[in-house]
CSV table of C-alpha atoms and ligand atoms in Angstrom, one decimal:
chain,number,residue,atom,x,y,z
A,1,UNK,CA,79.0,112.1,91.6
A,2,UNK,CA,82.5,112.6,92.0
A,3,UNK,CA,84.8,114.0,89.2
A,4,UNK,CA,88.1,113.4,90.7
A,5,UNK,CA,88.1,110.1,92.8
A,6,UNK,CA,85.9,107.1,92.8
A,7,UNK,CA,84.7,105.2,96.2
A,8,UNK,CA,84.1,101.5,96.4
A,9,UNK,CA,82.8,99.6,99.1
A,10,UNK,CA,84.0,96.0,99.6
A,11,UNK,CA,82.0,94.3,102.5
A,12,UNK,CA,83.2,96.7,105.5
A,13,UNK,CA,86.0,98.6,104.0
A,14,UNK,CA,85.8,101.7,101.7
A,15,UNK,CA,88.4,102.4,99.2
A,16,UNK,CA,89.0,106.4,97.8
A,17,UNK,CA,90.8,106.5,94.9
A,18,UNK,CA,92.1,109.3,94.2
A,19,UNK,CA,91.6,109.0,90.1
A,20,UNK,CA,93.3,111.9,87.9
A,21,UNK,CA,96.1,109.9,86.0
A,22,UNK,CA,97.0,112.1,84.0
A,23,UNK,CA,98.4,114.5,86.4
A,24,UNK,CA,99.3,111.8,88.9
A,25,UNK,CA,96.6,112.2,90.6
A,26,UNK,CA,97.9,115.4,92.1
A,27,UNK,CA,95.4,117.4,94.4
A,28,UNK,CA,93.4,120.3,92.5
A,29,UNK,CA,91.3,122.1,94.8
A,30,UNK,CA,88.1,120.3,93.3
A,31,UNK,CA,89.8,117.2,94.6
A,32,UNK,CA,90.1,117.7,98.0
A,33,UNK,CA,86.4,119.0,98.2
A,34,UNK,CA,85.6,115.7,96.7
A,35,UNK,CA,88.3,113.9,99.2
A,36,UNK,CA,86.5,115.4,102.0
A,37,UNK,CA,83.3,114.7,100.9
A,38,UNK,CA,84.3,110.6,100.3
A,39,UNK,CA,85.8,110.4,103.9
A,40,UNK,CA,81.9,111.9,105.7
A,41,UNK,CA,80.2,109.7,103.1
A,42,UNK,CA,82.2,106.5,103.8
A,43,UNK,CA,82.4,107.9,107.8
A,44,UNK,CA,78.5,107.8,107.7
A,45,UNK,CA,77.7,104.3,106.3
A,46,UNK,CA,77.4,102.2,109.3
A,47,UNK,CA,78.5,99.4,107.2
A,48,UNK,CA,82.0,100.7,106.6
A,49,UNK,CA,84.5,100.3,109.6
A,50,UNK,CA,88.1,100.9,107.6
A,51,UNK,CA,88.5,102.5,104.9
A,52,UNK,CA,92.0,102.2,102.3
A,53,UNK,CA,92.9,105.8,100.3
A,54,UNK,CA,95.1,104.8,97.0
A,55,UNK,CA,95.7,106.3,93.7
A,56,UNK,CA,94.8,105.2,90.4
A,57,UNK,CA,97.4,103.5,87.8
A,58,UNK,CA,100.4,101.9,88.8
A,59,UNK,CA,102.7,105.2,88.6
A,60,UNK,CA,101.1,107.6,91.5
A,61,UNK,CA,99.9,107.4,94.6
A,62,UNK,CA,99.4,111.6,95.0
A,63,UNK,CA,102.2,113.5,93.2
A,64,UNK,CA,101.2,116.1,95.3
A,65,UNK,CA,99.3,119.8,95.1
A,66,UNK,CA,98.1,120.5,91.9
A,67,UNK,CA,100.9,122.7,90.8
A,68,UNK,CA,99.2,124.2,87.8
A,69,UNK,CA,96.4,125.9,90.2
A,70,UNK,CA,99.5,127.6,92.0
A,71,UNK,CA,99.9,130.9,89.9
A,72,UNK,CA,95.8,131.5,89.9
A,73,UNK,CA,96.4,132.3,93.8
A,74,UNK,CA,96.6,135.8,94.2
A,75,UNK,CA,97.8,137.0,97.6
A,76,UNK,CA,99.7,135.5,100.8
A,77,UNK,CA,96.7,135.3,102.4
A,78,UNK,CA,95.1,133.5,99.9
A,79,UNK,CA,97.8,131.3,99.7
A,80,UNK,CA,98.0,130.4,103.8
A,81,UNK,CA,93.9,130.1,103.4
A,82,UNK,CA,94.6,127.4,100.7
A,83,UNK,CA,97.2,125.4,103.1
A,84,UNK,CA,94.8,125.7,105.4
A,85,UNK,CA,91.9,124.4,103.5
A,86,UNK,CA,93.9,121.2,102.8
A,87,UNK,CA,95.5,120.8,106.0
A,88,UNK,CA,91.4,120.6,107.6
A,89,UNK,CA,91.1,117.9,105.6
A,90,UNK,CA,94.4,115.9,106.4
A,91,UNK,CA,93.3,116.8,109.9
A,92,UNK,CA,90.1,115.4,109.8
A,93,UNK,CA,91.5,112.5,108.0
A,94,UNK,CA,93.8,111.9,111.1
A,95,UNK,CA,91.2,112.2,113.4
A,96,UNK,CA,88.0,110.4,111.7
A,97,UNK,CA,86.2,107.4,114.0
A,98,UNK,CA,87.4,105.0,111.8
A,99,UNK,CA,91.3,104.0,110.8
A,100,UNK,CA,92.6,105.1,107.4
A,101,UNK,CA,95.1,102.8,105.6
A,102,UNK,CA,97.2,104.5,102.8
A,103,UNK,CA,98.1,102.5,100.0
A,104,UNK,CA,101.0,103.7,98.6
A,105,UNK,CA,101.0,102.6,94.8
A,106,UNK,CA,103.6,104.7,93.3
A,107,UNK,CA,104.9,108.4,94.1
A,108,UNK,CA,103.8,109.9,97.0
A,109,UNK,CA,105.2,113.4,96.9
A,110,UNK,CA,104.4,116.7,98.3
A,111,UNK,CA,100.8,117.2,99.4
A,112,UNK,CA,100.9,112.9,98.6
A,113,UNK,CA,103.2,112.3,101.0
A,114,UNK,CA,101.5,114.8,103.6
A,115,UNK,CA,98.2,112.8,103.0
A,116,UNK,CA,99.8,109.7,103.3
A,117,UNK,CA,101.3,110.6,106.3
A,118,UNK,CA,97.5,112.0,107.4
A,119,UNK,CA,96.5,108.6,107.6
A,120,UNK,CA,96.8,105.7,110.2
A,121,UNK,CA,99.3,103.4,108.4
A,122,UNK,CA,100.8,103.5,105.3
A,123,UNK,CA,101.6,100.1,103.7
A,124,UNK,CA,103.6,100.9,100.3
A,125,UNK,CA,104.4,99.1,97.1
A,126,UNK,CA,108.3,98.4,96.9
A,127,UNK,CA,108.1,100.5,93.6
A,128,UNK,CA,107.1,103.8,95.5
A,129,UNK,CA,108.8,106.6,95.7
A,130,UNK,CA,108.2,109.4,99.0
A,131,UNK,CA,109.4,112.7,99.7
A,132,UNK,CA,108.8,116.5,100.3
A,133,UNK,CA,109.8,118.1,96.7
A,134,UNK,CA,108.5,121.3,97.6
A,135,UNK,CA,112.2,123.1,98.0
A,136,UNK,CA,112.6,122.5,94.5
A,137,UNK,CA,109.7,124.7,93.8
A,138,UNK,CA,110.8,127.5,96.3
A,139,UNK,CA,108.3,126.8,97.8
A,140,UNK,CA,107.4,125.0,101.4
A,141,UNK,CA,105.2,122.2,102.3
A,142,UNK,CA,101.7,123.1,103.1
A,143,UNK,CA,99.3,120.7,104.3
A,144,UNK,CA,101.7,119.2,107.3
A,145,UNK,CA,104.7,118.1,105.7
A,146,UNK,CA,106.9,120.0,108.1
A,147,UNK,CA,105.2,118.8,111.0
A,148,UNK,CA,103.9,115.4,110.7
A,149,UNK,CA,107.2,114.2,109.2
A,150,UNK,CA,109.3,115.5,112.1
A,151,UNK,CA,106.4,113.5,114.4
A,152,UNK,CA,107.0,110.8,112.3
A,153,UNK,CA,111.1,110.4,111.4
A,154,UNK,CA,112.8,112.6,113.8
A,155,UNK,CA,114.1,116.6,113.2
A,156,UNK,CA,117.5,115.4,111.3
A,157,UNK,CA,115.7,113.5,108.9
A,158,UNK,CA,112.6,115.7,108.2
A,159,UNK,CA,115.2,118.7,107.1
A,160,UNK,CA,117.5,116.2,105.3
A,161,UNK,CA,114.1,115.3,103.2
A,162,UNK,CA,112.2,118.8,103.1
A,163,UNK,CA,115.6,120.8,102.5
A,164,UNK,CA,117.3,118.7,99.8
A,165,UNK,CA,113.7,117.7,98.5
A,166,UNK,CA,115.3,114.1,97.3
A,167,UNK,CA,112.5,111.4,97.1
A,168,UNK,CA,113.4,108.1,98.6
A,169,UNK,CA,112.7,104.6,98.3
A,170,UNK,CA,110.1,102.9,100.2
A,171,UNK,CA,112.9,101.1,101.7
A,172,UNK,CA,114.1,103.7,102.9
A,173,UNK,CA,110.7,104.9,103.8
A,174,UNK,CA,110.2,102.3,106.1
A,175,UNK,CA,113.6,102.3,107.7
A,176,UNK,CA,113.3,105.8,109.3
A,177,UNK,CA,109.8,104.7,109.8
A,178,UNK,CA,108.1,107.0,107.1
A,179,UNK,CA,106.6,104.2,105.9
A,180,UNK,CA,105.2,101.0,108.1
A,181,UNK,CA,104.6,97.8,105.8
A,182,UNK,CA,106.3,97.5,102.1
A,183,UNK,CA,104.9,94.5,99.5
A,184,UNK,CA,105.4,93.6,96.6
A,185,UNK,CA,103.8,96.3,94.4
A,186,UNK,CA,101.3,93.4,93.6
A,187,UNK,CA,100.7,92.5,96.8
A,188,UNK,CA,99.6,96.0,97.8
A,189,UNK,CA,95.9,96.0,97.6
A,190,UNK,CA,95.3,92.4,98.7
A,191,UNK,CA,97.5,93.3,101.8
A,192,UNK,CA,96.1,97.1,102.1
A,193,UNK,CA,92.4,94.9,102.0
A,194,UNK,CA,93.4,92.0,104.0
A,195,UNK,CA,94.4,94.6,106.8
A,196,UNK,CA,91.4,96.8,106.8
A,197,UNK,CA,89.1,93.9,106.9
A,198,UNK,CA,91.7,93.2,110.0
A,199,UNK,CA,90.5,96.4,111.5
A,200,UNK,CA,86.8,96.3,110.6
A,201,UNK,CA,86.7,93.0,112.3
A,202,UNK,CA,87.9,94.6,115.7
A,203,UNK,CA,84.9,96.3,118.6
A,204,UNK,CA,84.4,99.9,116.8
A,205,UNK,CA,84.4,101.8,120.4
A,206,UNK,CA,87.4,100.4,121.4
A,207,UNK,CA,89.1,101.1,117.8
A,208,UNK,CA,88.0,104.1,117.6
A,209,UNK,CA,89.6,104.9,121.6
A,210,UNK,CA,93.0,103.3,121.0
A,211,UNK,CA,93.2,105.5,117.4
A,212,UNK,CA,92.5,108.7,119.8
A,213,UNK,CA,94.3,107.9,122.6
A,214,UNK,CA,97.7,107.3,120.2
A,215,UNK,CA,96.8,110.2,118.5
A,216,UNK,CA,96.3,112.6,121.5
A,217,UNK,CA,99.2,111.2,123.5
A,218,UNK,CA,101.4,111.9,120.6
A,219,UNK,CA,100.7,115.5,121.3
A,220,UNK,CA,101.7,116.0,124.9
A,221,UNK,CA,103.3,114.8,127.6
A,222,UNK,CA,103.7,111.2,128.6
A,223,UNK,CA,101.6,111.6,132.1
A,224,UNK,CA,98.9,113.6,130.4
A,225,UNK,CA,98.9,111.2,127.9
A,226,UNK,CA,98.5,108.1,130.7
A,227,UNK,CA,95.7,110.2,132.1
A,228,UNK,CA,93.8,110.1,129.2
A,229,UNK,CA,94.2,106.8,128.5
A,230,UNK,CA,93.1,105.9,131.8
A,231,UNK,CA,89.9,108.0,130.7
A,232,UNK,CA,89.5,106.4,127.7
A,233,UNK,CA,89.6,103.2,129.3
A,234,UNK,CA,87.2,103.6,131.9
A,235,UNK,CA,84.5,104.3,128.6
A,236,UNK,CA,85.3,101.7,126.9
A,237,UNK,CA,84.9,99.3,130.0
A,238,UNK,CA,81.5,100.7,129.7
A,239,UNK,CA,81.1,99.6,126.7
A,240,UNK,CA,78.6,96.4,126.0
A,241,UNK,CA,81.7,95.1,123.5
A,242,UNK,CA,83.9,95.1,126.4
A,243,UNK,CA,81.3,92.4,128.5
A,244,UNK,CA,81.4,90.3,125.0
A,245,UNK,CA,84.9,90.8,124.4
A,246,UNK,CA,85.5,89.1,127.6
A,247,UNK,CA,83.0,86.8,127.8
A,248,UNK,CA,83.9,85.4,124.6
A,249,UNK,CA,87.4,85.0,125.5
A,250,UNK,CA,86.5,82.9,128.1
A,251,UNK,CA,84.0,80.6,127.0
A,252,UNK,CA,86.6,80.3,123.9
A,253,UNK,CA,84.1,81.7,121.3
A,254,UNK,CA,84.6,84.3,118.3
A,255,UNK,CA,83.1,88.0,119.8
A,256,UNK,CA,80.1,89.5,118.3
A,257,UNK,CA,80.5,92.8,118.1
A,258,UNK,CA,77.7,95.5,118.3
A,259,UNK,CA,79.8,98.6,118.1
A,260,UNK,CA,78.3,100.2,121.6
N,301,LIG,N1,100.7,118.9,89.9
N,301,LIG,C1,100.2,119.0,88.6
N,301,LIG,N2,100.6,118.2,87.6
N,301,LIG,C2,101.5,117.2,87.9
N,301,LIG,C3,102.0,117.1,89.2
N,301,LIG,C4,101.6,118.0,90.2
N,301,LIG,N3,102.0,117.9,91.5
N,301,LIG,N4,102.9,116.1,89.1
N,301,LIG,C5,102.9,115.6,87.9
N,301,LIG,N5,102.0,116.3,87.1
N,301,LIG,C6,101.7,116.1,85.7
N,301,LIG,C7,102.9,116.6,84.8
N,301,LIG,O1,102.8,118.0,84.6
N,301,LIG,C8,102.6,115.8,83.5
N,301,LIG,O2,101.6,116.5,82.8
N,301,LIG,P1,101.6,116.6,81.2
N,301,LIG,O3,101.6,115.1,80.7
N,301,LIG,O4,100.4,117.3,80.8
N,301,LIG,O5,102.9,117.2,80.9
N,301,LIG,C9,102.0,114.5,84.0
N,301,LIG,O6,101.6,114.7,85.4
N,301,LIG,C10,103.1,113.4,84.1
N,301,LIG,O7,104.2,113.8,84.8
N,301,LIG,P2,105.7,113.8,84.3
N,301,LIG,O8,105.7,113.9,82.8
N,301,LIG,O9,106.4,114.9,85.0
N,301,LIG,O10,106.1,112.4,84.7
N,301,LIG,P3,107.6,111.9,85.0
N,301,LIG,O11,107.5,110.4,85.1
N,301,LIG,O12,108.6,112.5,84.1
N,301,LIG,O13,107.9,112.5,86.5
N,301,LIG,C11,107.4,113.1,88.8
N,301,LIG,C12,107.2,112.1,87.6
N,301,LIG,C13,108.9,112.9,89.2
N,301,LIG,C14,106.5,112.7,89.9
N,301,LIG,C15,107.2,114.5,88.3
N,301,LIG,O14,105.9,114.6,87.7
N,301,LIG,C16,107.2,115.6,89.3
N,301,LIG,O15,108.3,115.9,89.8
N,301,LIG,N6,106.0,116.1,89.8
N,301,LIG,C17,105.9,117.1,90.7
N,301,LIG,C18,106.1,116.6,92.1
N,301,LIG,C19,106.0,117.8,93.1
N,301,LIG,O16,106.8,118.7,93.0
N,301,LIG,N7,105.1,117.7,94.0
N,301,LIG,C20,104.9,118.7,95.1
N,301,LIG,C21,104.0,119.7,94.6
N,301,LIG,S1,103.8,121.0,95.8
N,301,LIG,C22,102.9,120.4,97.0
N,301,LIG,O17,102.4,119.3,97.0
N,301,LIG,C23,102.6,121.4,98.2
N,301,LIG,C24,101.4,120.9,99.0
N,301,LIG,C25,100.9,121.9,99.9
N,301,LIG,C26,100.4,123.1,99.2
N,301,LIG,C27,100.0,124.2,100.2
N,301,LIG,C28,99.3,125.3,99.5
N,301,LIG,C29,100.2,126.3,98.8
């Protein structure tokens, strides 16, 4: 099966871990084909409606590319083709049907942080440590880290992270917004889990709308983003979940959801 991660399924959440310890679980090539392969299996079973990515061990989340594959890559276009190949996956990441939680159980760095930041929300442990570290490679970030942070924290603070390439707290994290829930670094998975079985309990159609409507809007303008939402709204009001959202509501009973 899988070499570099392992996938577990707990009722309707999925957890990827991404599992090479011994190199902090940075990203090799192999282990992004495996990621992407995890996120269409677990985006295919019915049964799964959230899924959590983590990292094994207590000390990394994703320390980031897997440095030591750098110097096999022969050209400039080789090297854009291999950002590339890693940013489809963050993007598909960003974009799947169902929400993504990162759990954020240690250093998140590099291609980490950009995979973190891929996802829907990141909850971290207190004990984790973020940032963009490429500079100090001479190199830049590759798989979104110049763009998604900006999105994310603002232009000041994206440069004061990817140009000084200091890691910071998930304190910090969270206060310029890097970083959306911190715990207890025991608490994470419990909380990670309790959240995603959060999500899974919500109408799939209308998760899956409000996840692309947030998603587009953040893209464009404000009106085009009202006029999508308007369309968005107008399918999910067509949905069969919307009749027994409502219904339920008002005859003051728990939904049942049937995910059309
Ligand atoms: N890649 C490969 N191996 C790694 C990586 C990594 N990113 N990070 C850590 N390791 C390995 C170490 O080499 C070490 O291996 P070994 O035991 O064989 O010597 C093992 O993991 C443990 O690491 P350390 O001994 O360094 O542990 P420390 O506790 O001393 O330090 C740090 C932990 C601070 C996290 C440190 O390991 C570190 O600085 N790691 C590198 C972080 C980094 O620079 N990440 C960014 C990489 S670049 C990137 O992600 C770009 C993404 C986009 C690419 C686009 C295509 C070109």
């Amino acid at each position: 099966m899988y070499e570099n991660l392992t996938v577990e399924r707990k009722g309707a959440v999925g957890i990827i871990t991404i599992n090479r310890p011994k190199s902090l679980n940075a990203l090799s090539r192999a282990t992004v084909a495996e990621l992407a392969a995890a996120i269409e299996e677990l985006n295919a079973d019915d049964a799964i409606r959230a899924i959590i990515l983590t990292g094994a061990g207590e000390k990394a989340f994703v320390a980031g590319a897997d440095i030591s594959e750098f110097n096999s890559l022969r050209s400039a276009e080789e090297a854009a083709e291999y950002a590339r190949a890693g940013q489809a996956v963050l993007n598909r990441i960003e974009r799947l049907p169902k929400p993504v939680i990162a759990a954020i159980n240690g250093y998140a760095l590099g291609g980490g942080c950009e995979l973190a930041m891929a996802c829907d929300i990141r909850i971290a442990a207190d004990t984790a440590r973020l940032g963009q570290p490429e500079i100090n490679l001479g190199i830049i970030p590759g798989y979104g880290g110049t763009q998604r942070l900006t999105r994310l924290v603002g232009k000041g603070m994206a440069k004061l992270l990817v140009l000084s390439g200091d890691p910071i707290t998930a304190q910090e994290a969270q206060r310029i917004g890097l970083v959306d829930v911190v715990v207890p670094a025991a608490e994470l998975m419990p909380k990670a889990t309790e959240l995603a079985e959060k999500l899974a309990s919500k109408a799939p159609v209308a998760l899956r709308l409000c996840k692309q409507a947030i998603n587009e809007g953040a893209e464009g303008s404000l009106a085009a983003g009202l006029d999508h939402e308007a369309a968005l709204f107008g399918v999910v009001f067509d949905t069969e979940d919307r009749v027994e959202g409502v219904s339920a509501f008002l005859e003051k009973r728990k939904p049942a959801w049937k995910g059309k």
